[in-house]
Short mmCIF file of C-alpha atoms in Angstrom, two decimals:
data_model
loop_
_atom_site.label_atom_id
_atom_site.label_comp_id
_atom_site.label_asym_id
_atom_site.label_seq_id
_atom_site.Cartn_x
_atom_site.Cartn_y
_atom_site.Cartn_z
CA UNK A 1 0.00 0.00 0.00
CA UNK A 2 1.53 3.34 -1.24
CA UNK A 3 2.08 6.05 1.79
CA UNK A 4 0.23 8.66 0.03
CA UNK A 5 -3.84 7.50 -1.28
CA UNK A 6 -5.23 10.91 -2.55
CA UNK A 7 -8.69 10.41 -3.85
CA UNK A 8 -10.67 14.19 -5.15
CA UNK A 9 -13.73 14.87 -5.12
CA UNK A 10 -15.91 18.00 -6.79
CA UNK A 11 -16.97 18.99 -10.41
CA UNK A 12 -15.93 20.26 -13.34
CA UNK A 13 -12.83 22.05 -11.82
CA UNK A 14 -11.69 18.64 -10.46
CA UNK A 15 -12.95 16.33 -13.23
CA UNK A 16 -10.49 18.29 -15.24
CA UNK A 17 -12.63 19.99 -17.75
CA UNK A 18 -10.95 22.15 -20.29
CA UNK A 19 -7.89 19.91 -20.26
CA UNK A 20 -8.89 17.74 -22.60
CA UNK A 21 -5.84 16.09 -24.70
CA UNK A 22 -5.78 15.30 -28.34
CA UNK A 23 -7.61 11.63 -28.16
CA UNK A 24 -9.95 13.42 -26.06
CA UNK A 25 -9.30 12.05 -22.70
CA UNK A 26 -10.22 14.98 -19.77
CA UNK A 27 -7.00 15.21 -17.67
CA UNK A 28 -6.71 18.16 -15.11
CA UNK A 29 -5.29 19.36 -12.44
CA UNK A 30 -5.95 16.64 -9.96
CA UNK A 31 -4.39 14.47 -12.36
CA UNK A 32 -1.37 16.28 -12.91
CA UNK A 33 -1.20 16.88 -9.16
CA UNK A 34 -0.96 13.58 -7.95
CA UNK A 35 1.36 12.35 -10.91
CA UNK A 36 3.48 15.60 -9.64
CA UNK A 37 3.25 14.32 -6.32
CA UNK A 38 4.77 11.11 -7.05
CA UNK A 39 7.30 12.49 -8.92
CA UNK A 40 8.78 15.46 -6.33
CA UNK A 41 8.35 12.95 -3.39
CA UNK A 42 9.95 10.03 -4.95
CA UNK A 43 7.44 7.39 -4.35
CA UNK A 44 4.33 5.74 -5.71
CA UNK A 45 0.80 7.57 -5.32
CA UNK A 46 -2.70 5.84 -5.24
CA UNK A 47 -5.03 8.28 -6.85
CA UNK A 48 -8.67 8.22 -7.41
CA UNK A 49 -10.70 11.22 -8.98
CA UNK A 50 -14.69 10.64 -8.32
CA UNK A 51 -15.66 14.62 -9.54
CA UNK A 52 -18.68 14.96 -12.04
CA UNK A 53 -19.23 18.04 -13.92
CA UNK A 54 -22.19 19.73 -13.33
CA UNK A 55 -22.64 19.29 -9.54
CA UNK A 56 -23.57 21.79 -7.03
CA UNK A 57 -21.50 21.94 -3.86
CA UNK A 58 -23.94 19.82 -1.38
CA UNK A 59 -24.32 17.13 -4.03
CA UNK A 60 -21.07 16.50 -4.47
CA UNK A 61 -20.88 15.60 -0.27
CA UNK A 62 -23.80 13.67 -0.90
CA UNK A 63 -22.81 11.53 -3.34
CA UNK A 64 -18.95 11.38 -3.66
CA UNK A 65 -17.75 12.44 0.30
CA UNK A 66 -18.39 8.96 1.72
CA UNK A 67 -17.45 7.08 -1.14
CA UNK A 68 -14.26 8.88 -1.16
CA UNK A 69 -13.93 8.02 2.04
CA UNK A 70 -14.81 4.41 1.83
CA UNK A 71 -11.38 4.08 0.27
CA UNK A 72 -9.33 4.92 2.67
CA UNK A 73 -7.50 7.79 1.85
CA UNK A 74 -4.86 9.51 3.25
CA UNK A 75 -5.54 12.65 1.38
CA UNK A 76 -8.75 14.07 0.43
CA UNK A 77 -9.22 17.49 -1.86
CA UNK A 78 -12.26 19.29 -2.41
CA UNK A 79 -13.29 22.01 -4.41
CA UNK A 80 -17.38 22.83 -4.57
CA UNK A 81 -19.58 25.89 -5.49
CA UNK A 82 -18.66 26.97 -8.67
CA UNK A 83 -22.04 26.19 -10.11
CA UNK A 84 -23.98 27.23 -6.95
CA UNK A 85 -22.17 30.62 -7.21
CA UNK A 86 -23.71 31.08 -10.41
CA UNK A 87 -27.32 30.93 -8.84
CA UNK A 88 -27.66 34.02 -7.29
CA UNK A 89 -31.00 32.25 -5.16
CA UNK A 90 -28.51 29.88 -3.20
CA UNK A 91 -26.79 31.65 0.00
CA UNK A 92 -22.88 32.00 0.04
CA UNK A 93 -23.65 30.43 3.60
CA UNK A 94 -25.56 27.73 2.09
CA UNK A 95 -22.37 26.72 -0.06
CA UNK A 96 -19.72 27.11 2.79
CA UNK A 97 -21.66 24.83 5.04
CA UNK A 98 -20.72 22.04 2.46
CA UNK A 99 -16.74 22.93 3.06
CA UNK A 100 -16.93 22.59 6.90
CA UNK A 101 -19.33 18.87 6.49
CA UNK A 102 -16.06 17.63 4.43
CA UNK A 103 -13.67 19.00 7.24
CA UNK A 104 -15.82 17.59 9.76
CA UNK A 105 -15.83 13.85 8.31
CA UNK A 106 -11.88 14.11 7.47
CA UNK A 107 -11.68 14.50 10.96
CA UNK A 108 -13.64 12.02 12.18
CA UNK A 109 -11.82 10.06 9.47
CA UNK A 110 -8.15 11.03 10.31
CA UNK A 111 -7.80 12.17 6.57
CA UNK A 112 -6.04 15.31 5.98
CA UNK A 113 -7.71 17.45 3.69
CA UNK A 114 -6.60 19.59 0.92
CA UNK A 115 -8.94 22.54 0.11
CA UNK A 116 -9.09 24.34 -3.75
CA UNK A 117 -10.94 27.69 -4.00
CA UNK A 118 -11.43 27.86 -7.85
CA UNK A 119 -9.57 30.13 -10.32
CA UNK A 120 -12.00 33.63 -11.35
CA UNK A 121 -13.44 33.55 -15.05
CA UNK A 122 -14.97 36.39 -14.02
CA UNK A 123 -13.08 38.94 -16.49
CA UNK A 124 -14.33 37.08 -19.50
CA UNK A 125 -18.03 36.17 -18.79
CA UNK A 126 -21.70 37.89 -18.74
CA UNK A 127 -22.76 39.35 -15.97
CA UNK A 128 -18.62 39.45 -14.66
CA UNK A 129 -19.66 42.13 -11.61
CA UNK A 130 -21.77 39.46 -10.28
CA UNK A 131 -19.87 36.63 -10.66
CA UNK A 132 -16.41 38.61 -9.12
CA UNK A 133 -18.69 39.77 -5.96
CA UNK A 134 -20.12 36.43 -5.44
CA UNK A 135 -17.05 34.59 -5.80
CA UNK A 136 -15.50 37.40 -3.42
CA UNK A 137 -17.79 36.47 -0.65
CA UNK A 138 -17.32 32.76 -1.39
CA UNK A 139 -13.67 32.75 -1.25
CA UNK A 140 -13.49 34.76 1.79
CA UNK A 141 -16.08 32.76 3.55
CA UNK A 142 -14.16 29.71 2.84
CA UNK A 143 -11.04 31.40 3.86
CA UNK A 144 -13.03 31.98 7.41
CA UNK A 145 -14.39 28.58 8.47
CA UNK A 146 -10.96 27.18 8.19
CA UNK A 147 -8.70 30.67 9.79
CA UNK A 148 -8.02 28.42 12.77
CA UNK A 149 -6.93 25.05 11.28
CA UNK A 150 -3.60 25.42 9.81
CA UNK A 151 -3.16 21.71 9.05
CA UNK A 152 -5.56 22.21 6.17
CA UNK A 153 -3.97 22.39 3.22
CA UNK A 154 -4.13 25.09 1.23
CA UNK A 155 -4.48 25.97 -2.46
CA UNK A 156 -6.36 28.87 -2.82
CA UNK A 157 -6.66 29.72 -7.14
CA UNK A 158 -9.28 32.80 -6.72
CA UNK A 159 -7.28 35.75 -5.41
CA UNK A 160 -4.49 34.61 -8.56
CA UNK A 161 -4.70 37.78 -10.91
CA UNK A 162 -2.65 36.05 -13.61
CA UNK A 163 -4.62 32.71 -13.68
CA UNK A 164 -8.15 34.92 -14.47
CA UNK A 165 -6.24 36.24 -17.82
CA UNK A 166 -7.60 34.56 -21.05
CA UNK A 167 -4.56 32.98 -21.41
CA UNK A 168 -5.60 30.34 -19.25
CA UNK A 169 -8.61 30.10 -19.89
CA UNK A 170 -10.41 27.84 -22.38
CA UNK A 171 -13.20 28.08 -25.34
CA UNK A 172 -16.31 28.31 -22.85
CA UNK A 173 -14.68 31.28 -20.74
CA UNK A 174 -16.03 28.61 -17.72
CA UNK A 175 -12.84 26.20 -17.32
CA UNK A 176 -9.19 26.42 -17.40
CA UNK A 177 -7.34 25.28 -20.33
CA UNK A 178 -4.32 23.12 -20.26
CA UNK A 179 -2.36 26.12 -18.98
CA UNK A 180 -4.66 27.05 -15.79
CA UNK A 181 -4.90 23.42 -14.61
CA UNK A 182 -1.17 23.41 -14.83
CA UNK A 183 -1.20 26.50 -12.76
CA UNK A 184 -3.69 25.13 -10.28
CA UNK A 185 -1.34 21.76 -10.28
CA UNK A 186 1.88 23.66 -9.49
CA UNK A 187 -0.18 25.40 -6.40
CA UNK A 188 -1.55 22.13 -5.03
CA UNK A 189 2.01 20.45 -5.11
CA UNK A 190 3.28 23.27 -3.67
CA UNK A 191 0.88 23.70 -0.85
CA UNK A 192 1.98 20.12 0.13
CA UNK A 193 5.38 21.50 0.60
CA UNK A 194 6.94 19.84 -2.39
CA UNK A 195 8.54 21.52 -5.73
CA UNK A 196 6.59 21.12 -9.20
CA UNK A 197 8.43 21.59 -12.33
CA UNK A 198 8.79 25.55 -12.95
CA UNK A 199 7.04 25.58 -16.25
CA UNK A 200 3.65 24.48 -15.26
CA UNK A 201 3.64 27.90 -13.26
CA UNK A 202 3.12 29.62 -17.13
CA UNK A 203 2.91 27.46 -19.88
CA UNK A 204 3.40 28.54 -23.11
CA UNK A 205 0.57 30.41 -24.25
CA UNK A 206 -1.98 28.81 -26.60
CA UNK A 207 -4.43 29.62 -29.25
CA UNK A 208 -5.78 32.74 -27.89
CA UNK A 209 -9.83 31.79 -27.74
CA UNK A 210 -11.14 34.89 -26.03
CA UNK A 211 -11.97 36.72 -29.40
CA UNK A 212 -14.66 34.52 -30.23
CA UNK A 213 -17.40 36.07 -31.72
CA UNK A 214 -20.28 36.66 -29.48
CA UNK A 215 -22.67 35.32 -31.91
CA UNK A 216 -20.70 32.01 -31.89
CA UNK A 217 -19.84 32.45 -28.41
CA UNK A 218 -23.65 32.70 -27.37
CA UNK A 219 -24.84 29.62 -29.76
CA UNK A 220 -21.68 27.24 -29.02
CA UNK A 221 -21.82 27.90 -24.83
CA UNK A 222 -23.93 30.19 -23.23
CA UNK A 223 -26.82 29.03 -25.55
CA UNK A 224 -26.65 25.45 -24.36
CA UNK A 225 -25.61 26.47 -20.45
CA UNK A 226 -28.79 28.36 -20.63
CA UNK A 227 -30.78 26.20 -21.88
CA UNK A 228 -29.47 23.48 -19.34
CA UNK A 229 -30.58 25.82 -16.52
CA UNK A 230 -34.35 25.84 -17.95
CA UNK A 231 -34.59 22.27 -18.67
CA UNK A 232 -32.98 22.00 -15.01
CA UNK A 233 -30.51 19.06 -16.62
CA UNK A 234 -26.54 18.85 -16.08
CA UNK A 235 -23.68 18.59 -18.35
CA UNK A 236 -22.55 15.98 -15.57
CA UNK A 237 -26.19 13.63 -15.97
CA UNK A 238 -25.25 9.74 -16.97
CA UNK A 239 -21.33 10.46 -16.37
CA UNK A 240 -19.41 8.44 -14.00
CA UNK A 241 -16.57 9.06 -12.13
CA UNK A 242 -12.98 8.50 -13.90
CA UNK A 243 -11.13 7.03 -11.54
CA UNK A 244 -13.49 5.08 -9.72
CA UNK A 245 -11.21 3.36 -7.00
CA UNK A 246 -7.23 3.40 -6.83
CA UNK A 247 -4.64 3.41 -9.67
CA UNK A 248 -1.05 3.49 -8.36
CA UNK A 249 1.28 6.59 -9.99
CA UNK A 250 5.19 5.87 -10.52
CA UNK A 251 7.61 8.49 -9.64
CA UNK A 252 8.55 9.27 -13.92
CA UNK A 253 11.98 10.55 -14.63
CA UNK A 254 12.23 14.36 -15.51
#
């Protein structure tokens, strides 16, 4: 059994969304984390990903916490609220309450738990004033439950100014591209007080998407997020988690 068994949990941000690679397989930043991981320490990492795109924050506790759990973890990350924060009926209190259940059963657990505020699209989308206030009060609530429990680990993505540039963002102005979950990747590794490699801190830039038309931006992503929200459906229905139960990461030479 490896030392370190880090199994995340959450939705889009987690699942790895955006990072998709050429035969279409969604990586991420929890991937590239715990393959990081294995590589800085030296030593084999069990790793199972159960996030689903699409979920709000309580659902996600509900139907991936104790699951996670069940496995046995060592490590546990969480991220959550994302799509809650874009529903301006559900409370910032509402969403926060989610963060302290999953401290609470790590506890109880003995699993140390790594918490993720996600990165700020913000700049880039409709109705950015509400999103940036929201996401504000989100980040700093989070930032509060936790102010006196410094063995939670940190890796906080919305206060970064240069992750909510363009640059790292992808098509749908929603989810990081390759070079944000890199970003997010370098921040978790570093959190855990190892080094990542220095390049995933700013990645070569890629196709610049940002200057999509708003026509085509409207019909190819907002249109459909819309009309998700009316038909009350998720991008996440029918999917299953990736990484189920463990897989066992190598250290990889550099």
């Amino acid at each position: 059994m490896a030392a370190v068994r880090y199994v995340a949990i959450g939705d889009s941000f987690t699942e790895g969304v955006g990072d998709e690679l050429p035969d279409g397989y969604v990586r991420g930043w929890a991937d590239l984390a715990a393959q990081g991981w294995a590589d800085a320490s030296g030593d084999s990492v069990e790793y199972a990903n159960l996030a689903i795109r699409g979920k709000l924050a309580w659902p996600i506790v509900d139907q991936q916490l104790e699951r996670a759990l069940a496995l046995k973890p060592t490590h546990l990350s969480f991220n959550g609220g994302g799509n809650d924060m874009l529903r301006p009926r559900t409370t910032i209190a509402h969403i926060v309450d989610a963060f302290s259940r999953v401290l609470e059963r790590c506890d109880e657990e003995g699993v140390q738990l790594i918490l993720l505020s996600g990165a700020n699209p913000s700049a880039q989308l409709p109705l950015r004033r509400l999103i940036q206030r929201r996401g504000d009060l989100l980040s700093a609530a989070v930032v509060a439950r936790v102010a006196e429990r410094p063995d939670v680990v940190r890796a906080l993505n919305w206060p970064d100014r240069e992750l909510s540039m363009p640059g790292y963002w992808s098509q749908d102005r929603l989810h990081m591209n390759a070079r944000g979950h890199h970003r997010v990747a370098a921040r978790v590794i570093t959190a855990l007080g190892l080094e990542p490699p220095a390049a995933w801190w700013s990645l070569p830039e890629l196709p610049d998407f940002a200057h999509m038309r708003r026509a085509d931006y409207m019909r190819e992503h907002l249109g459909p997020w819309v009309q998700r929200r009316i038909t009350r459906t998720s991008s996440g229905d029918g999917r299953e988690a990736k990484f189920g139960t463990w897989i066992t990461l190598e250290p990889q030479a550099a």
